[in-house]
Each structure stands twice: as structure tokens, then as C-alpha cells.
CSV table of C-alpha atoms in Angstrom, one decimal:
chain,number,residue,atom,x,y,z
S,1,MET,CA,1.8,-16.9,16.5
S,2,ASN,CA,5.6,-16.3,16.2
S,3,ARG,CA,6.5,-15.3,12.6
S,4,ILE,CA,10.1,-16.5,11.5
S,5,LEU,CA,11.7,-14.8,8.3
S,6,ALA,CA,14.2,-16.9,6.7
S,7,VAL,CA,16.2,-14.9,4.1
S,8,ASP,CA,18.3,-16.8,1.3
S,9,GLY,CA,21.3,-14.5,1.8
S,10,ASN,CA,23.1,-15.3,-1.6
S,11,ASN,CA,20.1,-15.1,-3.5
S,12,LEU,CA,19.5,-11.7,-2.1
S,13,LEU,CA,22.9,-10.7,-2.5
S,14,PHE,CA,23.1,-11.5,-6.2
S,15,GLN,CA,19.6,-9.9,-7.1
S,16,MET,CA,20.9,-6.6,-5.4
S,17,PHE,CA,24.4,-6.6,-6.6
S,18,PHE,CA,23.5,-7.3,-10.1
S,19,GLY,CA,20.1,-5.5,-10.0
S,20,MET,CA,21.4,-2.0,-8.8
S,21,PRO,CA,21.3,0.5,-11.6
S,22,SER,CA,25.0,1.7,-11.3
S,23,ARG,CA,28.4,1.3,-9.4
S,24,ILE,CA,28.0,3.1,-6.0
S,25,VAL,CA,31.1,3.9,-4.0
S,26,ASN,CA,31.7,5.6,-0.6
S,27,GLU,CA,34.0,8.5,0.3
S,28,LYS,CA,36.9,6.5,-0.3
S,29,GLY,CA,36.1,5.0,-3.6
S,30,LYS,CA,35.1,1.7,-2.1
S,31,PRO,CA,32.3,0.0,-3.9
S,32,ILE,CA,29.1,-0.3,-1.8
S,33,GLN,CA,26.3,-0.8,-4.1
S,34,GLY,CA,25.8,-4.5,-3.1
S,35,THR,CA,25.7,-3.6,0.6
S,36,LEU,CA,23.4,-0.7,0.0
S,37,GLY,CA,20.9,-2.8,-2.1
S,38,PHE,CA,20.9,-5.8,0.3
S,39,ILE,CA,20.3,-3.7,3.4
S,40,GLY,CA,17.8,-1.6,1.7
S,41,ALA,CA,15.7,-4.6,0.4
S,42,LEU,CA,16.2,-6.5,3.7
S,43,LEU,CA,14.7,-3.9,5.7
S,44,LYS,CA,11.7,-3.3,3.2
S,45,ILE,CA,11.2,-7.1,3.6
S,46,ILE,CA,11.3,-6.9,7.2
S,47,GLY,CA,8.7,-4.2,7.0
S,48,ILE,CA,6.3,-6.5,4.8
S,49,THR,CA,6.7,-9.5,6.8
S,50,GLU,CA,6.9,-8.0,10.5
S,51,PRO,CA,8.9,-11.2,11.8
S,52,THR,CA,9.3,-12.0,15.4
S,53,HIS,CA,12.3,-14.1,14.5
S,54,LEU,CA,14.8,-13.5,11.7
S,55,VAL,CA,17.7,-15.5,10.2
S,56,VAL,CA,19.8,-14.8,7.1
S,57,LEU,CA,21.7,-17.8,5.8
S,58,PHE,CA,24.5,-17.8,3.2
S,59,ASP,CA,26.4,-20.7,1.3
S,60,GLY,CA,29.8,-21.3,2.6
S,61,GLN,CA,32.6,-22.4,0.7
S,62,HIS,CA,32.7,-26.0,1.0
S,63,GLU,CA,32.3,-29.2,-1.2
S,64,ASN,CA,28.7,-29.7,-2.1
S,65,PRO,CA,27.4,-33.1,-1.3
S,66,ARG,CA,24.7,-32.9,-4.1
S,67,LYS,CA,27.6,-33.2,-6.6
S,68,LYS,CA,28.1,-37.0,-5.4
S,69,LEU,CA,24.8,-37.5,-7.0
S,70,ASN,CA,25.6,-35.4,-10.4
S,71,SER,CA,28.7,-34.0,-11.0
S,72,ASP,CA,27.0,-31.5,-13.4
S,73,TYR,CA,24.9,-30.0,-10.4
S,74,LYS,CA,25.5,-26.4,-10.4
S,75,ALA,CA,28.5,-26.5,-13.2
S,76,ASN,CA,27.2,-23.6,-14.9
S,77,ARG,CA,27.8,-21.4,-12.1
S,78,ILE,CA,30.5,-18.5,-12.4
S,79,ASP,CA,33.7,-19.2,-10.2
S,80,PHE,CA,34.0,-15.7,-8.5
S,81,SER,CA,37.2,-16.5,-7.1
S,82,LYS,CA,38.5,-15.7,-10.9
S,83,VAL,CA,36.5,-12.4,-11.1
S,84,SER,CA,37.6,-9.0,-10.1
S,85,ASP,CA,36.2,-7.2,-7.1
S,86,GLU,CA,34.2,-4.9,-9.1
S,87,LYS,CA,32.2,-7.7,-10.7
S,88,ASN,CA,32.2,-10.0,-7.6
S,89,PRO,CA,29.2,-9.6,-5.4
S,90,PHE,CA,31.2,-11.6,-2.6
S,91,SER,CA,33.6,-8.6,-2.5
S,92,GLN,CA,31.0,-6.8,-0.5
S,93,LEU,CA,30.0,-9.6,1.7
S,94,ALA,CA,32.1,-8.5,4.6
S,95,ASP,CA,30.1,-5.2,4.8
S,96,ILE,CA,26.9,-7.1,4.7
S,97,TYR,CA,28.0,-9.2,7.8
S,98,LYS,CA,28.9,-5.9,9.8
S,99,ALA,CA,25.5,-4.5,8.8
S,100,LEU,CA,23.6,-7.7,9.9
S,101,ASP,CA,25.4,-7.5,13.2
S,102,TYR,CA,24.7,-3.7,13.6
S,103,LEU,CA,21.1,-4.6,13.1
S,104,GLY,CA,21.3,-7.6,15.4
S,105,ILE,CA,20.2,-10.0,12.8
S,106,SER,CA,21.4,-13.7,13.2
S,107,HIS,CA,23.3,-14.8,10.1
S,108,LYS,CA,25.6,-17.7,9.2
S,109,GLU,CA,27.4,-19.5,6.3
S,110,THR,CA,26.9,-23.0,5.9
S,111,THR,CA,29.7,-25.5,6.6
S,112,VAL,CA,28.4,-28.8,5.1
S,113,CYS,CA,25.2,-28.2,3.3
S,114,GLU,CA,23.5,-25.7,1.2
S,115,ALA,CA,21.7,-22.6,2.7
S,116,ASP,CA,18.4,-24.1,1.2
S,117,ASP,CA,18.7,-27.3,3.3
S,118,CYS,CA,19.1,-25.2,6.6
S,119,ILE,CA,16.1,-22.8,5.6
S,120,ALA,CA,14.0,-26.0,4.7
S,121,GLY,CA,15.1,-27.3,8.0
S,122,TYR,CA,13.5,-24.2,10.1
S,123,ALA,CA,10.3,-24.5,7.8
S,124,LEU,CA,10.0,-28.2,8.4
S,125,LYS,CA,10.8,-28.1,12.2
S,126,TYR,CA,8.8,-25.1,13.3
S,127,GLY,CA,6.1,-24.9,10.3
S,128,GLU,CA,3.3,-26.1,12.5
S,129,GLN,CA,4.0,-23.8,15.4
S,130,CYS,CA,5.0,-20.9,13.6
S,131,LYS,CA,4.3,-18.9,10.3
S,132,ILE,CA,7.5,-19.2,8.0
S,133,ILE,CA,8.2,-16.8,5.3
S,134,ILE,CA,11.2,-17.7,3.0
S,135,SER,CA,12.6,-14.9,1.1
S,136,SER,CA,14.1,-15.9,-2.0
S,137,PHE,CA,13.6,-16.4,-5.8
S,138,ASP,CA,14.8,-19.9,-5.7
S,139,SER,CA,11.8,-22.1,-6.8
S,140,ASP,CA,13.0,-25.0,-5.0
S,141,PHE,CA,11.3,-23.5,-1.9
S,142,PHE,CA,8.1,-24.0,-3.5
S,143,GLN,CA,8.0,-27.6,-2.3
S,144,LEU,CA,7.7,-26.4,1.2
S,145,ILE,CA,4.8,-24.1,0.9
S,146,ASN,CA,1.7,-24.8,2.8
S,147,ASN,CA,-0.8,-23.0,4.9
S,148,ASN,CA,1.9,-21.8,7.2
S,149,VAL,CA,4.9,-21.5,5.0
S,150,SER,CA,5.1,-19.1,2.2
S,151,VAL,CA,7.8,-17.9,-0.2
S,152,LEU,CA,8.4,-14.1,-0.6
S,153,ARG,CA,9.8,-13.0,-3.9
S,154,TYR,CA,10.9,-9.4,-3.4
S,155,ARG,CA,10.6,-6.9,-6.3
S,156,GLY,CA,9.8,-3.6,-4.5
S,157,LYS,CA,6.0,-2.6,-5.0
S,158,ASN,CA,5.7,-5.8,-7.2
S,159,THR,CA,6.6,-8.2,-4.4
S,160,VAL,CA,4.8,-11.6,-4.5
S,161,ILE,CA,4.2,-13.9,-1.5
S,162,CYS,CA,3.6,-17.3,-3.0
S,163,THR,CA,1.1,-19.7,-1.3
S,164,PRO,CA,-0.5,-22.9,-2.2
S,165,ASP,CA,-3.1,-21.0,-4.2
S,166,TYR,CA,-0.2,-19.5,-6.5
S,167,ILE,CA,1.3,-22.8,-7.0
S,168,ARG,CA,-1.9,-24.4,-8.0
S,169,ASP,CA,-2.8,-21.4,-10.2
S,170,LYS,CA,0.7,-21.0,-11.8
S,171,PHE,CA,1.5,-24.8,-12.5
S,172,LYS,CA,-1.7,-26.6,-12.1
S,173,ILE,CA,-0.2,-28.8,-9.2
S,174,SER,CA,-0.1,-28.9,-5.5
S,175,PRO,CA,3.3,-27.6,-3.6
S,176,GLN,CA,3.8,-31.2,-2.4
S,177,GLN,CA,4.1,-32.2,-6.2
S,178,TYR,CA,6.7,-29.4,-6.9
S,179,VAL,CA,9.7,-31.5,-6.7
S,180,ASP,CA,8.2,-34.3,-9.0
S,181,PHE,CA,7.3,-31.5,-11.5
S,182,LYS,CA,10.7,-29.9,-11.3
S,183,SER,CA,12.5,-33.5,-11.6
S,184,LEU,CA,10.4,-33.8,-14.9
S,185,THR,CA,11.0,-30.4,-16.4
S,186,GLY,CA,14.7,-29.9,-14.9
S,187,ASP,CA,16.1,-26.7,-13.8
S,188,ARG,CA,18.5,-24.7,-15.9
S,189,CYS,CA,19.5,-22.5,-13.0
S,190,ASP,CA,21.0,-25.7,-11.2
S,191,ASN,CA,22.1,-27.4,-14.4
S,192,ILE,CA,19.7,-30.0,-13.9
S,193,ARG,CA,18.5,-31.6,-17.1
S,194,GLY,CA,14.7,-32.7,-17.5
S,195,ALA,CA,13.2,-35.5,-19.5
S,196,ASP,CA,13.2,-35.0,-23.3
S,197,LYS,CA,9.6,-34.0,-24.5
S,198,ILE,CA,8.4,-33.0,-21.2
S,199,GLY,CA,7.6,-29.3,-20.6
S,200,VAL,CA,5.4,-27.7,-17.7
S,201,LYS,CA,2.1,-28.7,-19.3
S,202,THR,CA,2.9,-32.4,-19.9
S,203,ALA,CA,4.5,-32.5,-16.3
S,204,ALA,CA,1.4,-31.2,-14.9
S,205,ASN,CA,-0.8,-33.6,-16.8
S,206,LEU,CA,1.2,-36.5,-15.9
S,207,LEU,CA,1.2,-35.6,-12.1
S,208,ALA,CA,-2.7,-35.1,-12.4
S,209,GLU,CA,-3.0,-38.6,-13.7
S,210,PHE,CA,-0.2,-40.5,-11.6
S,211,GLU,CA,0.2,-38.3,-8.7
S,212,ASN,CA,3.9,-38.4,-8.1
S,213,LEU,CA,7.2,-39.0,-10.1
S,214,GLU,CA,7.6,-42.4,-8.9
S,215,ASN,CA,4.2,-43.5,-9.9
S,216,ILE,CA,4.8,-42.1,-13.4
S,217,ILE,CA,7.9,-44.2,-13.8
S,218,ILE,CA,6.4,-47.5,-12.6
S,219,ASN,CA,3.4,-46.9,-14.6
S,220,ALA,CA,5.1,-45.7,-17.8
S,221,GLU,CA,3.4,-48.2,-19.9
S,222,LYS,CA,0.1,-46.7,-19.2
S,223,ILE,CA,1.1,-43.3,-20.8
S,224,GLU,CA,-0.8,-42.9,-24.0
S,225,LYS,CA,1.6,-40.8,-26.0
S,226,PRO,CA,4.5,-42.9,-27.2
S,227,SER,CA,7.1,-40.1,-27.2
S,228,ILE,CA,6.4,-39.3,-23.5
S,229,LYS,CA,6.3,-42.9,-22.6
S,230,LYS,CA,9.7,-43.5,-24.2
S,231,SER,CA,11.1,-40.4,-22.5
S,232,ILE,CA,9.9,-41.6,-19.1
S,233,LYS,CA,11.4,-45.1,-19.5
S,234,GLU,CA,14.6,-43.9,-20.9
S,235,ASN,CA,15.4,-41.3,-18.3
S,236,ALA,CA,13.8,-43.1,-15.4
S,237,GLU,CA,17.1,-43.3,-13.3
S,238,MET,CA,18.0,-39.8,-14.2
S,239,LEU,CA,14.6,-38.6,-13.0
S,240,ARG,CA,15.2,-40.4,-9.7
S,241,VAL,CA,18.5,-38.6,-9.3
S,242,ASN,CA,16.9,-35.2,-10.0
S,243,TYR,CA,14.4,-35.9,-7.3
S,244,LYS,CA,17.3,-36.4,-4.8
S,245,LEU,CA,18.9,-33.2,-6.0
S,246,ILE,CA,15.8,-31.1,-5.7
S,247,LYS,CA,14.4,-32.4,-2.5
S,248,LEU,CA,14.7,-30.4,0.5
S,249,ASP,CA,14.4,-32.8,3.5
S,250,GLY,CA,15.6,-30.4,6.3
S,251,THR,CA,17.8,-33.0,7.9
S,252,CYS,CA,20.9,-30.7,8.3
S,253,ASN,CA,21.9,-29.4,11.9
S,254,LEU,CA,20.2,-25.8,12.2
S,255,PRO,CA,22.7,-23.3,13.2
S,256,PHE,CA,20.6,-21.4,15.6
S,257,ALA,CA,18.0,-22.3,18.2
S,258,LEU,CA,14.7,-20.6,17.8
S,259,THR,CA,15.3,-18.4,20.9
S,260,GLU,CA,18.5,-17.0,19.2
S,261,LEU,CA,16.6,-15.9,16.4
S,262,GLU,CA,14.3,-13.4,18.3
S,263,TYR,CA,14.3,-10.1,16.6
S,264,THR,CA,13.1,-6.6,17.6
S,265,PRO,CA,12.8,-4.2,15.0
S,266,LEU,CA,14.9,-0.9,14.9
S,267,ASN,CA,13.5,2.6,14.0
S,268,ILE,CA,16.6,2.8,11.4
S,269,THR,CA,17.2,3.5,7.8
S,270,THR,CA,19.4,2.1,5.4
S,271,TYR,CA,21.6,5.3,5.3
S,272,ASP,CA,21.9,4.9,9.1
S,273,VAL,CA,23.2,1.5,8.7
S,274,LEU,CA,25.7,2.4,5.8
S,275,LYS,CA,26.9,5.3,7.7
S,276,ALA,CA,27.6,3.1,10.7
S,277,ILE,CA,29.4,0.5,9.1
S,278,CYS,CA,31.0,1.6,5.4
S,279,LEU,CA,30.2,5.1,4.1
S,280,ARG,CA,33.7,6.4,5.3
S,281,GLN,CA,35.6,3.2,5.7
């Protein structure tokens, strides 16, 4: 069976840029620590997953359609256009693109949707005929997990591959309930507010009883605890908007056909790649 590795480019870039222990420069003083970390991690992820097909997707600079649902969505994010290159992970993106080209890896910036939506599109379109591994720390991808789709959270030797059992053990819900779960609890990373009085344990208990968010809302009167009942009733419309913000339906146009993602591993090191594209430039 084919194995598609779909990498959340921005997520890996931020992890490596801010996770490197120090600023690293090339022979001309150009910072390259983000590129070094990104390519090094990517090659290790490839080694772990052994994909037959590979794509790296980045969020492009365009209006986010989810902001039409809630203007506060991701409003807590830093505007890196106002940040110096030294502190801006995107300042090293050009070299990362060169490195991906050198490695023969398909990559693209989105133009109308988020990278999450494109990655979900691959998982939903090909998940029955291929193994899909999504490399990202974005927990929104948990909703896509099934027997053929997993989420890899790269931490070197402590890398975790999240499966249906991982979700059940960690949250006491099924992957299919994760959108409902996160709609209830909120998401600080994306500036999505959850319902008052509802934490992870309460959300899991509600889903165990009512199965999904909509059933919780329409059966709010059956909730025994008064404070939880009140919170669901008062926040019903917000919770429905949360669901739309978090749901990945995979309806966006995919930037590459499956045949364009075919990947042949190279016997190459991170240093070889950097030497070719940015060590002396």
C-alpha cells in the first residue's frame, strides 16, 4: 500500500526555527538555523515514515475565509511582517523552498484556504487506498485519524505517532468526536473560546452521553448539572461556529495529483543539502 506523508510546513518551520538552541549563520553571516532545523527534521521524519509519496504544504499570504465566521480567529498570532528577519521564521523560507526543490519534494503555498484544509483533502480523498501520515503538532488533525490515517508529532527520539487508540486513551473520545470535543473546550492557539465551565473531562463526559455537539445542544435540558446546562444553552450559537472553524472537510482543490507526489529517497544528509543551497550563499 502507498504511504503519503503530508507535512504541515508552517508548523514544522516554527517548531525548528524557535526550537534551535542558538542562531546559526553561514560563511557570509546569513542566518540558516531555521533551514538547518527544518531539513534535518524532515529527513528524519522521512526516515521514520518511509513514504512513497510526499508533499509539504505552507499557508500562503491571503485572506483567511474562516475569519468571516469569527473575526477573532487567529487574531492572537504575531504579524511577522513587522518583525526583524533575525526573529522572523519566514525570512528563511526561500532557502527552505530551494532545499525542497533540491530534494525533489513537492511543495506549495496555499492561495485560498489553509494548509490544514489541503492536507485534510489528501487524507479524505486517498485515506481508503493509501496510508496517510500527517506530520504536525496541530491537534485539529486528530479529527482525521482512523486505521489508515495517523498524525506524527516529531520530537526526535520522543516522536509520537497518534492513532485511534492514542485519542481514546488521551481524551476518552473517538477521533470522530474530536471536532465536537474541541468546539466545547476551545483552542487557545487559534483564539477560539470554549464554553464556560466546560473542560476536557466535562466535554468527554458530555460526548459519552450525547455522542456529538449538536445532540448536546438540542438536549441541553437533559444535562443534570445546572452550571453546565446553562453554559451550553447560553453558548449554543458560538459552539456551532466553533465547529465550523475547526472542522476539516477537505473540499478545497488539491495542489498536486497523487502521481505528482511520488517520492524516491536520496542517500543524502542535511549537510549535503545545506552545502548545495545556502552554506556559502
